[in-house]
PDB file of N, CA and C in Angstrom:
ATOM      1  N   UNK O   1      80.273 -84.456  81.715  1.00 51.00           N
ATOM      2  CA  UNK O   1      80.099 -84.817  80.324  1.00 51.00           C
ATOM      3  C   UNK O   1      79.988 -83.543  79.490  1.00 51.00           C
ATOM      4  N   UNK O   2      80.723 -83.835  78.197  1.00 58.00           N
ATOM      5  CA  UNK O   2      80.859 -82.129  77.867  1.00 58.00           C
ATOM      6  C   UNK O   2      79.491 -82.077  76.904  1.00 58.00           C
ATOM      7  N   UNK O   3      78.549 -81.342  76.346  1.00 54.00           N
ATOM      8  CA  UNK O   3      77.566 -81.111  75.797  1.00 54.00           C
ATOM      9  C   UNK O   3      78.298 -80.714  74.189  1.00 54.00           C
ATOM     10  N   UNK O   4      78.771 -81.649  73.295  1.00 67.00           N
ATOM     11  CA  UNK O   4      78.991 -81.285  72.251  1.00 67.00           C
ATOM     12  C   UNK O   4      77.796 -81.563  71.057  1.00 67.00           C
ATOM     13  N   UNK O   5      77.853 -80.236  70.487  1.00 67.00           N
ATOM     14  CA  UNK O   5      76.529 -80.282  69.364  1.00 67.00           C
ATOM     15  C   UNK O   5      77.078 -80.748  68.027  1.00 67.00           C
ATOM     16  N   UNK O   6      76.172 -81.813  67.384  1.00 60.00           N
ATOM     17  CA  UNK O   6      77.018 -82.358  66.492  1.00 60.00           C
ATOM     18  C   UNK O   6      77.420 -81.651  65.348  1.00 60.00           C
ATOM     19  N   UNK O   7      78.325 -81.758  64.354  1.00 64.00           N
ATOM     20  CA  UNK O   7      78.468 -80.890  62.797  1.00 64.00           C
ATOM     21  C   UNK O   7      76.957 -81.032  62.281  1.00 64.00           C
ATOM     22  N   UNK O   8      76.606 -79.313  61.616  1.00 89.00           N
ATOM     23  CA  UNK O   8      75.746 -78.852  60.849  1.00 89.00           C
ATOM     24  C   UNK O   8      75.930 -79.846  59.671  1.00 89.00           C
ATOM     25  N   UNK O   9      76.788 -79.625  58.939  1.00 92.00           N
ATOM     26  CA  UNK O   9      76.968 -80.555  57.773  1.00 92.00           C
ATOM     27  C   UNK O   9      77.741 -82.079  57.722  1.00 92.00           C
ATOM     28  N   UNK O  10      77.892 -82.897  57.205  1.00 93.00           N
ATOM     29  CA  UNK O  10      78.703 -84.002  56.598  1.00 93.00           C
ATOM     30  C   UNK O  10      79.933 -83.108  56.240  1.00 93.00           C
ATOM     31  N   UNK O  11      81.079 -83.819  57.030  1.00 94.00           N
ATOM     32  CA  UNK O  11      82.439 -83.402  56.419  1.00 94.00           C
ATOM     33  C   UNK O  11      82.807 -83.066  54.602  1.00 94.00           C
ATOM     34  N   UNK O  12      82.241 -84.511  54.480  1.00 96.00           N
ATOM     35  CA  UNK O  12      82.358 -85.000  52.837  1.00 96.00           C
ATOM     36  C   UNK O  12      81.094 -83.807  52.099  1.00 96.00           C
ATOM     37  N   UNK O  13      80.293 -83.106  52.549  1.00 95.00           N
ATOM     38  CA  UNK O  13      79.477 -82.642  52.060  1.00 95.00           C
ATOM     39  C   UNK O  13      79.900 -80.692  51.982  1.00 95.00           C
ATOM     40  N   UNK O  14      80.748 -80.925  53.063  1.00 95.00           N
ATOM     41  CA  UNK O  14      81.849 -79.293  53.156  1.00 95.00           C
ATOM     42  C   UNK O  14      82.310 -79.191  52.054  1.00 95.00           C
ATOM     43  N   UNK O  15      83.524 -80.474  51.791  1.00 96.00           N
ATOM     44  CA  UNK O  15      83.908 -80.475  50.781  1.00 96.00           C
ATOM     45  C   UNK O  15      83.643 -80.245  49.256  1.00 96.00           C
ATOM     46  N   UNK O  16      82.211 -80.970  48.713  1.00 95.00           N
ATOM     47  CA  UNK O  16      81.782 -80.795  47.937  1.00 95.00           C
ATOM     48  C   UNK O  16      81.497 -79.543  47.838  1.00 95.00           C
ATOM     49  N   UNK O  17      80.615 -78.597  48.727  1.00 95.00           N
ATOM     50  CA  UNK O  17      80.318 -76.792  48.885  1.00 95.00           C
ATOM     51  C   UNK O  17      81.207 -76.727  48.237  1.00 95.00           C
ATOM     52  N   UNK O  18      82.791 -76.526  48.806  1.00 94.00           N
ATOM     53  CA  UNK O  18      83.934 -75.719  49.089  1.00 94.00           C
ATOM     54  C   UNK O  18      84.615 -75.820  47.191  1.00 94.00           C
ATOM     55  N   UNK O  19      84.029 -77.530  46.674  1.00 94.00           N
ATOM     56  CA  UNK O  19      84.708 -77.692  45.558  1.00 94.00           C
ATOM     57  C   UNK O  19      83.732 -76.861  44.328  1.00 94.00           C
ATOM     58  N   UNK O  20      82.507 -76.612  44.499  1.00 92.00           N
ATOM     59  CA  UNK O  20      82.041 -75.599  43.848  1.00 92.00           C
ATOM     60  C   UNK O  20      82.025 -74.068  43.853  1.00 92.00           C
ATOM     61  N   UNK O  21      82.738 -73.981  45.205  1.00 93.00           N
ATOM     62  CA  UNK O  21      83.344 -72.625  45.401  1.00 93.00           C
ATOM     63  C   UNK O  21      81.738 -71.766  46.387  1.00 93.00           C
ATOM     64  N   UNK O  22      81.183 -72.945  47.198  1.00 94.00           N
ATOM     65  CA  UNK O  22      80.527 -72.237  47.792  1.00 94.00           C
ATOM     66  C   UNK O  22      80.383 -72.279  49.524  1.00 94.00           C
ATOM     67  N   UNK O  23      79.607 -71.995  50.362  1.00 94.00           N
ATOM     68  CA  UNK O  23      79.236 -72.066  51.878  1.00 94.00           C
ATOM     69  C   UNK O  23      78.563 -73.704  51.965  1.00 94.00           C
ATOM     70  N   UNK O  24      78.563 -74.384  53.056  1.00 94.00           N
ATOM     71  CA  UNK O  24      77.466 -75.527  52.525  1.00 94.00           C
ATOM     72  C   UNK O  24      76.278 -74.840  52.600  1.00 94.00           C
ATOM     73  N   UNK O  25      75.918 -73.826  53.287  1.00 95.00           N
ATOM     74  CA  UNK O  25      74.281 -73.474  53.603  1.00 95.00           C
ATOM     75  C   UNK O  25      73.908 -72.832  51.736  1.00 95.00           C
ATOM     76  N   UNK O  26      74.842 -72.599  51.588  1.00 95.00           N
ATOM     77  CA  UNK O  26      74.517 -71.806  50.267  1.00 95.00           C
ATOM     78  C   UNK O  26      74.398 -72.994  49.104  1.00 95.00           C
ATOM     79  N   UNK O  27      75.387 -73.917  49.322  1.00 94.00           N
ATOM     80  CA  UNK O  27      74.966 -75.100  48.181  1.00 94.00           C
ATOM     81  C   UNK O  27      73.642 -75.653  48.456  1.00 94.00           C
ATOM     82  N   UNK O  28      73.431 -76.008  49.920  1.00 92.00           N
ATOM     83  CA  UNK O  28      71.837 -76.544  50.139  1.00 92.00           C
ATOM     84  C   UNK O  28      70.538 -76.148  49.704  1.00 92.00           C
ATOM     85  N   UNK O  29      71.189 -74.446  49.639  1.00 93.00           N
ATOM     86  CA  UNK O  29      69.544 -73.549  49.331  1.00 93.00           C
ATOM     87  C   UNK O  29      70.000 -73.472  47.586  1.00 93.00           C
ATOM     88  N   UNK O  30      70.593 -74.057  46.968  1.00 93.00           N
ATOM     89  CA  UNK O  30      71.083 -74.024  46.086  1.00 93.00           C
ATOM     90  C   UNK O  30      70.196 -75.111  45.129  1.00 93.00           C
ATOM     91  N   UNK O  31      70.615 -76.429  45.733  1.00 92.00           N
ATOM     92  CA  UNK O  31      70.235 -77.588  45.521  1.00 92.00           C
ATOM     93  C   UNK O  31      68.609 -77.793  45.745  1.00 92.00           C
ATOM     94  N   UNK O  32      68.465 -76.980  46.882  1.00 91.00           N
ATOM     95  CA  UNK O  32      66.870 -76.527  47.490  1.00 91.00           C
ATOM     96  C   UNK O  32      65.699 -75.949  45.898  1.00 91.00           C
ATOM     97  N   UNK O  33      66.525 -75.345  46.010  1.00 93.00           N
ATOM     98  CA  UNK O  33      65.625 -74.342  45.082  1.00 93.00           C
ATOM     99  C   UNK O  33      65.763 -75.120  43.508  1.00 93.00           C
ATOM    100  N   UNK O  34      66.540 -75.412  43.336  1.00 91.00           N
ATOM    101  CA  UNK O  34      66.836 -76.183  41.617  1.00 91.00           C
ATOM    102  C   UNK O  34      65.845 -77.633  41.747  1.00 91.00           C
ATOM    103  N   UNK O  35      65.801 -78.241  43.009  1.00 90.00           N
ATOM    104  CA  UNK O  35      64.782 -79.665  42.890  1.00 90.00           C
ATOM    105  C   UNK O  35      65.902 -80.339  42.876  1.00 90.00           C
ATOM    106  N   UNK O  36      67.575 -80.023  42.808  1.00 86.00           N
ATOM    107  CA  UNK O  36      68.213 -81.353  42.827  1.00 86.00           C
ATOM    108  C   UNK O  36      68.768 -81.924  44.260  1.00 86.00           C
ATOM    109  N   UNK O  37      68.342 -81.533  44.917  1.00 82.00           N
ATOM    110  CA  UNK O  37      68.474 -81.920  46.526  1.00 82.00           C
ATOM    111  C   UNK O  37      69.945 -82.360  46.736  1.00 82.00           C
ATOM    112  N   UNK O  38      69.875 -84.064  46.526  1.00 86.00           N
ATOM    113  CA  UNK O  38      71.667 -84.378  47.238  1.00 86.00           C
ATOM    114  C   UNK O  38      72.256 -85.138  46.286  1.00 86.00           C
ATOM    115  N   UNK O  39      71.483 -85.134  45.221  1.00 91.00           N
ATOM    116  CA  UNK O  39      72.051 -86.322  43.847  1.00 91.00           C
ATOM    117  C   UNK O  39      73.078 -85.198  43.367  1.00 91.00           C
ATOM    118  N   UNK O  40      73.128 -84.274  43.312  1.00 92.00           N
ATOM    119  CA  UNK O  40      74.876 -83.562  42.800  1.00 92.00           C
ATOM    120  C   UNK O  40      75.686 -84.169  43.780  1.00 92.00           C
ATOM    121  N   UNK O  41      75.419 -84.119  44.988  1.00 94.00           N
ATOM    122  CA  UNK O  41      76.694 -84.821  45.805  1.00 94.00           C
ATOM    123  C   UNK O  41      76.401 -85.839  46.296  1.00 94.00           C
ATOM    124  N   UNK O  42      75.817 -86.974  45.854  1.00 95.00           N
ATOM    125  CA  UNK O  42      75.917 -88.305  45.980  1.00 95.00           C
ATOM    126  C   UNK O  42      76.882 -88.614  44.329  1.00 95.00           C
ATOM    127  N   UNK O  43      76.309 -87.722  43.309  1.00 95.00           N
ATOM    128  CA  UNK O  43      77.193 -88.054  41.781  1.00 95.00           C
ATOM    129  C   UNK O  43      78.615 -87.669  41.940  1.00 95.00           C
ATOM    130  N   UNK O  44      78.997 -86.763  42.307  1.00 95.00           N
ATOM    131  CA  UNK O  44      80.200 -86.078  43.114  1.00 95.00           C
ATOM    132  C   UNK O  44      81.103 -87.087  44.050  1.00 95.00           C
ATOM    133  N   UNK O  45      80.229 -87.323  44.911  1.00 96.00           N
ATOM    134  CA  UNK O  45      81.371 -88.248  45.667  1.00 96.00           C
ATOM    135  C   UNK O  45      81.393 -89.507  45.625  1.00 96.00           C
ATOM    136  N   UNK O  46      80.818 -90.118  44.172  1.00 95.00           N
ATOM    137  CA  UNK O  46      80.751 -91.014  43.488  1.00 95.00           C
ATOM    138  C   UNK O  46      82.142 -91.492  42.849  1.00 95.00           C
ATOM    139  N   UNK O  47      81.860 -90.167  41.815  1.00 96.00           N
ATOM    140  CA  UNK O  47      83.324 -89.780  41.376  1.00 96.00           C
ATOM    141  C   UNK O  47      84.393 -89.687  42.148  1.00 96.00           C
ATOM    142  N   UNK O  48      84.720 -89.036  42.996  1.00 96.00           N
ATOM    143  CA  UNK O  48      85.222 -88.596  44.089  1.00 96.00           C
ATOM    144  C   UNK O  48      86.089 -90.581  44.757  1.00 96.00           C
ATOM    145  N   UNK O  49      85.355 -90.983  44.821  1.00 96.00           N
ATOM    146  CA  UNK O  49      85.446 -92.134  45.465  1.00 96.00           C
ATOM    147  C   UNK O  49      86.359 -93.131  44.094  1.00 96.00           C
ATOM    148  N   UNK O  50      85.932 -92.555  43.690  1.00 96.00           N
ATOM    149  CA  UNK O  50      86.342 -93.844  42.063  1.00 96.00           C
ATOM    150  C   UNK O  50      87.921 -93.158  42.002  1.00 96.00           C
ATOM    151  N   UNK O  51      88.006 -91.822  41.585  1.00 96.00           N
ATOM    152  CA  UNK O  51      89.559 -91.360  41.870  1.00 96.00           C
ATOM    153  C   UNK O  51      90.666 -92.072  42.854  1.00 96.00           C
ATOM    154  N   UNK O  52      89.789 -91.606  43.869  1.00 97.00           N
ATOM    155  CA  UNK O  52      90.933 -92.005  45.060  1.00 97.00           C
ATOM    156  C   UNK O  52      91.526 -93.596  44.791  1.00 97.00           C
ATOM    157  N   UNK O  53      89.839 -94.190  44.746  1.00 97.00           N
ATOM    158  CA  UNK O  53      90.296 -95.706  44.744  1.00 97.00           C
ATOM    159  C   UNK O  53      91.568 -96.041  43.585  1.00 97.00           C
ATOM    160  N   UNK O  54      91.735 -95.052  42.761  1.00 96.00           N
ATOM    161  CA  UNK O  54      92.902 -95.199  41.400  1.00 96.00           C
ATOM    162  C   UNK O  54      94.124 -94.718  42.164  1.00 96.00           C
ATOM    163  N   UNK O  55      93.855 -93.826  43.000  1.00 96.00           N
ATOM    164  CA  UNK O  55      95.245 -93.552  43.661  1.00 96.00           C
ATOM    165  C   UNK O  55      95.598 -93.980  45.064  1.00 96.00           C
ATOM    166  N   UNK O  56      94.900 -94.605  45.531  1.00 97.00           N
ATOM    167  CA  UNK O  56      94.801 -95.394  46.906  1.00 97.00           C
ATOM    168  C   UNK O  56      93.827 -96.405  47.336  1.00 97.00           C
ATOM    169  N   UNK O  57      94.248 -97.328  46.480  1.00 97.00           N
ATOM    170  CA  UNK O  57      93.274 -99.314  46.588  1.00 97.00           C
ATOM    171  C   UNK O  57      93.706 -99.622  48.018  1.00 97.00           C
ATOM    172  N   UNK O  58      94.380 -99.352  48.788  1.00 97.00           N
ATOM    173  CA  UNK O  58      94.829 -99.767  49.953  1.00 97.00           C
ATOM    174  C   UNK O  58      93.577 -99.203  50.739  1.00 97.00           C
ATOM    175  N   UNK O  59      92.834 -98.206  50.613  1.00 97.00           N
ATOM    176  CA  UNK O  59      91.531 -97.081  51.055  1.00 97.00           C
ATOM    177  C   UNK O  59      90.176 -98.483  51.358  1.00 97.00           C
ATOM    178  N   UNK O  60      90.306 -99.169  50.271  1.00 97.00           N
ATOM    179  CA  UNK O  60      88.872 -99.483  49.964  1.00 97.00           C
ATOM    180  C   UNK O  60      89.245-101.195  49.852  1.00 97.00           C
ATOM    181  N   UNK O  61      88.028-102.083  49.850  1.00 96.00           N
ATOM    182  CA  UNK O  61      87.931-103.024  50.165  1.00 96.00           C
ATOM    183  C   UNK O  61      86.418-103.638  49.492  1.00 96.00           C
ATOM    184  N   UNK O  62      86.423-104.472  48.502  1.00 93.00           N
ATOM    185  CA  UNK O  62      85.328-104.395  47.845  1.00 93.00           C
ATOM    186  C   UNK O  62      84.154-103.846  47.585  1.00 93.00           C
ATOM    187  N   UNK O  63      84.446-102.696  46.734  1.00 86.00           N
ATOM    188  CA  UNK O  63      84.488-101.333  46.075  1.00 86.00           C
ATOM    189  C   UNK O  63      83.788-100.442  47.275  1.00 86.00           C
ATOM    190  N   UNK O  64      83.660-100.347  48.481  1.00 93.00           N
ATOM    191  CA  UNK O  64      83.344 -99.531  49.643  1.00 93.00           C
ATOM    192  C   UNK O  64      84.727 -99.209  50.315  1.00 93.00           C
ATOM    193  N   UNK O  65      84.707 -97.889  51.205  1.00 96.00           N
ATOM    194  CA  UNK O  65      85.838 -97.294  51.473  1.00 96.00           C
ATOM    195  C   UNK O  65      85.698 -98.256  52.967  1.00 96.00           C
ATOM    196  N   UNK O  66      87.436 -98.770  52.877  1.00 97.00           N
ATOM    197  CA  UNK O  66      87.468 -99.385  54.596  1.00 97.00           C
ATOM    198  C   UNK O  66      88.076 -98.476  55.496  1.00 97.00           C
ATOM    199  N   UNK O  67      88.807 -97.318  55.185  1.00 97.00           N
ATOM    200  CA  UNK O  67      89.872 -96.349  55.987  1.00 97.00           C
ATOM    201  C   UNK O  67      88.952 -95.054  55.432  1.00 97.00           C
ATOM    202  N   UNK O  68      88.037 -94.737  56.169  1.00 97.00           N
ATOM    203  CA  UNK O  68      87.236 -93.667  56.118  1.00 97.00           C
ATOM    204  C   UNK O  68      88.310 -92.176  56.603  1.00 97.00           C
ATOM    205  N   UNK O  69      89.157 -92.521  57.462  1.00 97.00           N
ATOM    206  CA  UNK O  69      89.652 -91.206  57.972  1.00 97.00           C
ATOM    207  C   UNK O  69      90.999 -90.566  56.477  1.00 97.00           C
ATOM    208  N   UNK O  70      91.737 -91.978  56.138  1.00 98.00           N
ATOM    209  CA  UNK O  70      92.498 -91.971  54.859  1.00 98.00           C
ATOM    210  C   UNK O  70      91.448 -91.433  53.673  1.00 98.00           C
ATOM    211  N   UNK O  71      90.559 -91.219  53.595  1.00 98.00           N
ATOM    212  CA  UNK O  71      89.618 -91.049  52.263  1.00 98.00           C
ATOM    213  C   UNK O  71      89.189 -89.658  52.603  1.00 98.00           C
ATOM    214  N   UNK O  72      89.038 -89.346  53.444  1.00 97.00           N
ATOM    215  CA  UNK O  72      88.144 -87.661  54.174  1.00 97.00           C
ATOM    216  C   UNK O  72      89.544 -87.265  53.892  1.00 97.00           C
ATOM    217  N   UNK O  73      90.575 -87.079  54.219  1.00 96.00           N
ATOM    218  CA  UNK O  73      91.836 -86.438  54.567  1.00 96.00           C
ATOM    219  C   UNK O  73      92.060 -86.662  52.933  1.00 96.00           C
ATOM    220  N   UNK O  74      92.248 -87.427  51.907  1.00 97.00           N
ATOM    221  CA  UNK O  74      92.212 -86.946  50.496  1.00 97.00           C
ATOM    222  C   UNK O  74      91.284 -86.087  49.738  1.00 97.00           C
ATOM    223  N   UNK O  75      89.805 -86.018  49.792  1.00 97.00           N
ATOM    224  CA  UNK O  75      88.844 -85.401  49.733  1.00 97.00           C
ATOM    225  C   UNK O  75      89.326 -84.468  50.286  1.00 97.00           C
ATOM    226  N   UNK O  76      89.433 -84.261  51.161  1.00 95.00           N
ATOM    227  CA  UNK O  76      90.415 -82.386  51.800  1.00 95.00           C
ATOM    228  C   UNK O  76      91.315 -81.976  50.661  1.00 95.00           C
ATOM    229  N   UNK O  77      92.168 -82.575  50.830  1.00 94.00           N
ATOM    230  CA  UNK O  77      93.269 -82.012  49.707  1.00 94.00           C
ATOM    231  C   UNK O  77      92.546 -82.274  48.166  1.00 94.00           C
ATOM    232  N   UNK O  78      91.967 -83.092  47.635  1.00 92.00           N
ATOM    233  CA  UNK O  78      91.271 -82.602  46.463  1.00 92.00           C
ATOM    234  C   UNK O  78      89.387 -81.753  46.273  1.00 92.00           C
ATOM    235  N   UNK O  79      89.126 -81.227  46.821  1.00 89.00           N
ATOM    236  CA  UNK O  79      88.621 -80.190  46.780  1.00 89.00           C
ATOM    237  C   UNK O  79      88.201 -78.721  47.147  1.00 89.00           C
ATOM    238  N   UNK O  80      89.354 -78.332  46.346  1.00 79.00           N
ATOM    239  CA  UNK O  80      89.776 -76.851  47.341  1.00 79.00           C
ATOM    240  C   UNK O  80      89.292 -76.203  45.900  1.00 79.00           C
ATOM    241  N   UNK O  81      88.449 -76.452  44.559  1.00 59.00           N
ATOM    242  CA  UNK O  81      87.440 -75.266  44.189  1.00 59.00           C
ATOM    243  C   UNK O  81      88.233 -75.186  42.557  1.00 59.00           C
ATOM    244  N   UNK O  82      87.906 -75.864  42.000  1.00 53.00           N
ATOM    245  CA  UNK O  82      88.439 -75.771  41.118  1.00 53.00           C
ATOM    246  C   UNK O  82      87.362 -75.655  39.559  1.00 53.00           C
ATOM    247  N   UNK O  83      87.278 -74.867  38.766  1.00 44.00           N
ATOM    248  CA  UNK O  83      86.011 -74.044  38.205  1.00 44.00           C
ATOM    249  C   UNK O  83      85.002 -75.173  37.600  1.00 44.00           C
ATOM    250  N   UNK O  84      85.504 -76.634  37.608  1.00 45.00           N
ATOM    251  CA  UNK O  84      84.411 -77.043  36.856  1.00 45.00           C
ATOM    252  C   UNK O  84      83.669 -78.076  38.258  1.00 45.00           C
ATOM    253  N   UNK O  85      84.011 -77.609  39.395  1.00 43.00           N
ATOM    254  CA  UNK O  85      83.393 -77.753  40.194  1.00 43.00           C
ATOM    255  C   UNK O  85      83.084 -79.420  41.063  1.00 43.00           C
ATOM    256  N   UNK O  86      84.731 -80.154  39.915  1.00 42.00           N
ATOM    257  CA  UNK O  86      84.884 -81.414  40.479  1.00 42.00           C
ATOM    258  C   UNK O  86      86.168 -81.301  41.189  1.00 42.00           C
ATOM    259  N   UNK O  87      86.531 -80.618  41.913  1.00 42.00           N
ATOM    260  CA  UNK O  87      88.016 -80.349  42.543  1.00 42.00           C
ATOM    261  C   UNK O  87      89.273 -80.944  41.553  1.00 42.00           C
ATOM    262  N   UNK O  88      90.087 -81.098  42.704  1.00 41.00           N
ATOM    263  CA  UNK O  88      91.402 -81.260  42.026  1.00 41.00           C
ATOM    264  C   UNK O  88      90.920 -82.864  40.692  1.00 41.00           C
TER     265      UNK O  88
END
Protein backbone atom coordinates (compact mmCIF):
# COMPACT_ATOMS: atom_id res chain seq x y z
CA UNK A 1 0.00 0.00 0.00
CA UNK A 2 1.66 3.15 -1.07
CA UNK A 3 1.74 5.82 1.93
CA UNK A 4 0.37 8.87 0.07
CA UNK A 5 0.17 12.20 2.15
CA UNK A 6 -2.77 14.05 1.31
CA UNK A 7 -2.66 17.83 -0.60
CA UNK A 8 -1.57 20.69 1.85
CA UNK A 9 -4.20 22.78 0.26
CA UNK A 10 -7.77 22.42 -1.60
CA UNK A 11 -7.12 22.36 -5.33
CA UNK A 12 -9.89 25.11 -5.69
CA UNK A 13 -8.09 27.02 -2.94
CA UNK A 14 -4.47 26.92 -5.17
CA UNK A 15 -6.34 28.45 -7.51
CA UNK A 16 -7.74 31.22 -5.76
CA UNK A 17 -3.73 31.96 -4.20
CA UNK A 18 -2.50 31.73 -7.77
CA UNK A 19 -5.58 34.19 -8.97
CA UNK A 20 -4.34 36.84 -6.55
CA UNK A 21 -0.96 36.32 -7.66
CA UNK A 22 0.14 34.58 -4.56
CA UNK A 23 1.71 31.01 -2.77
CA UNK A 24 -1.37 29.38 -0.92
CA UNK A 25 0.80 29.50 2.37
CA UNK A 26 1.18 33.16 1.71
CA UNK A 27 -2.62 33.85 1.01
CA UNK A 28 -3.40 31.89 4.37
CA UNK A 29 -0.99 33.99 6.53
CA UNK A 30 -2.53 36.64 4.60
CA UNK A 31 -6.09 35.98 5.38
CA UNK A 32 -4.53 34.94 8.96
CA UNK A 33 -3.41 38.10 9.89
CA UNK A 34 -6.31 40.51 8.26
CA UNK A 35 -9.19 38.32 10.47
CA UNK A 36 -10.65 37.36 7.07
CA UNK A 37 -9.84 33.70 7.27
CA UNK A 38 -11.75 31.78 4.21
CA UNK A 39 -14.76 34.18 3.41
CA UNK A 40 -12.44 35.80 0.46
CA UNK A 41 -12.47 32.35 -0.96
CA UNK A 42 -15.69 31.03 -0.15
CA UNK A 43 -16.90 34.86 -1.95
CA UNK A 44 -14.46 33.98 -4.77
CA UNK A 45 -15.52 30.69 -5.60
CA UNK A 46 -18.91 31.79 -5.25
CA UNK A 47 -18.41 33.88 -8.07
CA UNK A 48 -16.25 31.57 -9.62
CA UNK A 49 -19.05 29.00 -9.65
CA UNK A 50 -21.83 31.43 -10.96
CA UNK A 51 -19.45 32.12 -14.19
CA UNK A 52 -18.85 28.77 -15.15
CA UNK A 53 -22.45 27.81 -14.54
CA UNK A 54 -23.06 30.78 -17.55
CA UNK A 55 -20.62 29.00 -19.59
CA UNK A 56 -21.20 25.38 -18.74
CA UNK A 57 -25.03 24.45 -17.25
CA UNK A 58 -24.19 20.99 -18.37
CA UNK A 59 -21.42 21.33 -14.97
CA UNK A 60 -24.16 21.79 -12.46
CA UNK A 61 -27.44 20.44 -11.48
CA UNK A 62 -29.65 22.40 -9.19
CA UNK A 63 -27.46 25.24 -8.59
CA UNK A 64 -24.55 22.72 -7.01
CA UNK A 65 -21.71 21.54 -9.27
CA UNK A 66 -22.48 17.70 -10.48
CA UNK A 67 -19.05 17.22 -12.70
CA UNK A 68 -16.61 18.38 -10.08
CA UNK A 69 -13.55 17.26 -12.26
CA UNK A 70 -15.26 19.53 -15.47
CA UNK A 71 -15.44 22.60 -12.94
CA UNK A 72 -11.66 22.23 -11.25
CA UNK A 73 -10.23 21.86 -14.87
CA UNK A 74 -12.14 25.41 -15.76
CA UNK A 75 -11.11 27.07 -12.52
CA UNK A 76 -7.49 26.05 -13.83
CA UNK A 77 -7.77 27.78 -16.92
CA UNK A 78 -9.56 30.81 -15.35
CA UNK A 79 -7.31 31.70 -12.69
CA UNK A 80 -3.94 32.24 -13.78
CA UNK A 81 -3.69 36.01 -11.86
CA UNK A 82 -5.21 38.55 -13.24
CA UNK A 83 -4.74 42.16 -11.20
CA UNK A 84 -8.09 42.52 -9.77
CA UNK A 85 -7.60 39.29 -8.34
CA UNK A 86 -10.86 37.54 -9.77
CA UNK A 87 -8.99 35.64 -12.62
CA UNK A 88 -9.89 35.38 -16.04
Amino acid sequence: MENKEAPKFNPRYVCYARAHGKTPEAMLAAQIADGSHNRGFVSWNNQKMWECRQEHPEYFMYGTIKDHEAYDRWLEEHSQGVEDGLGK
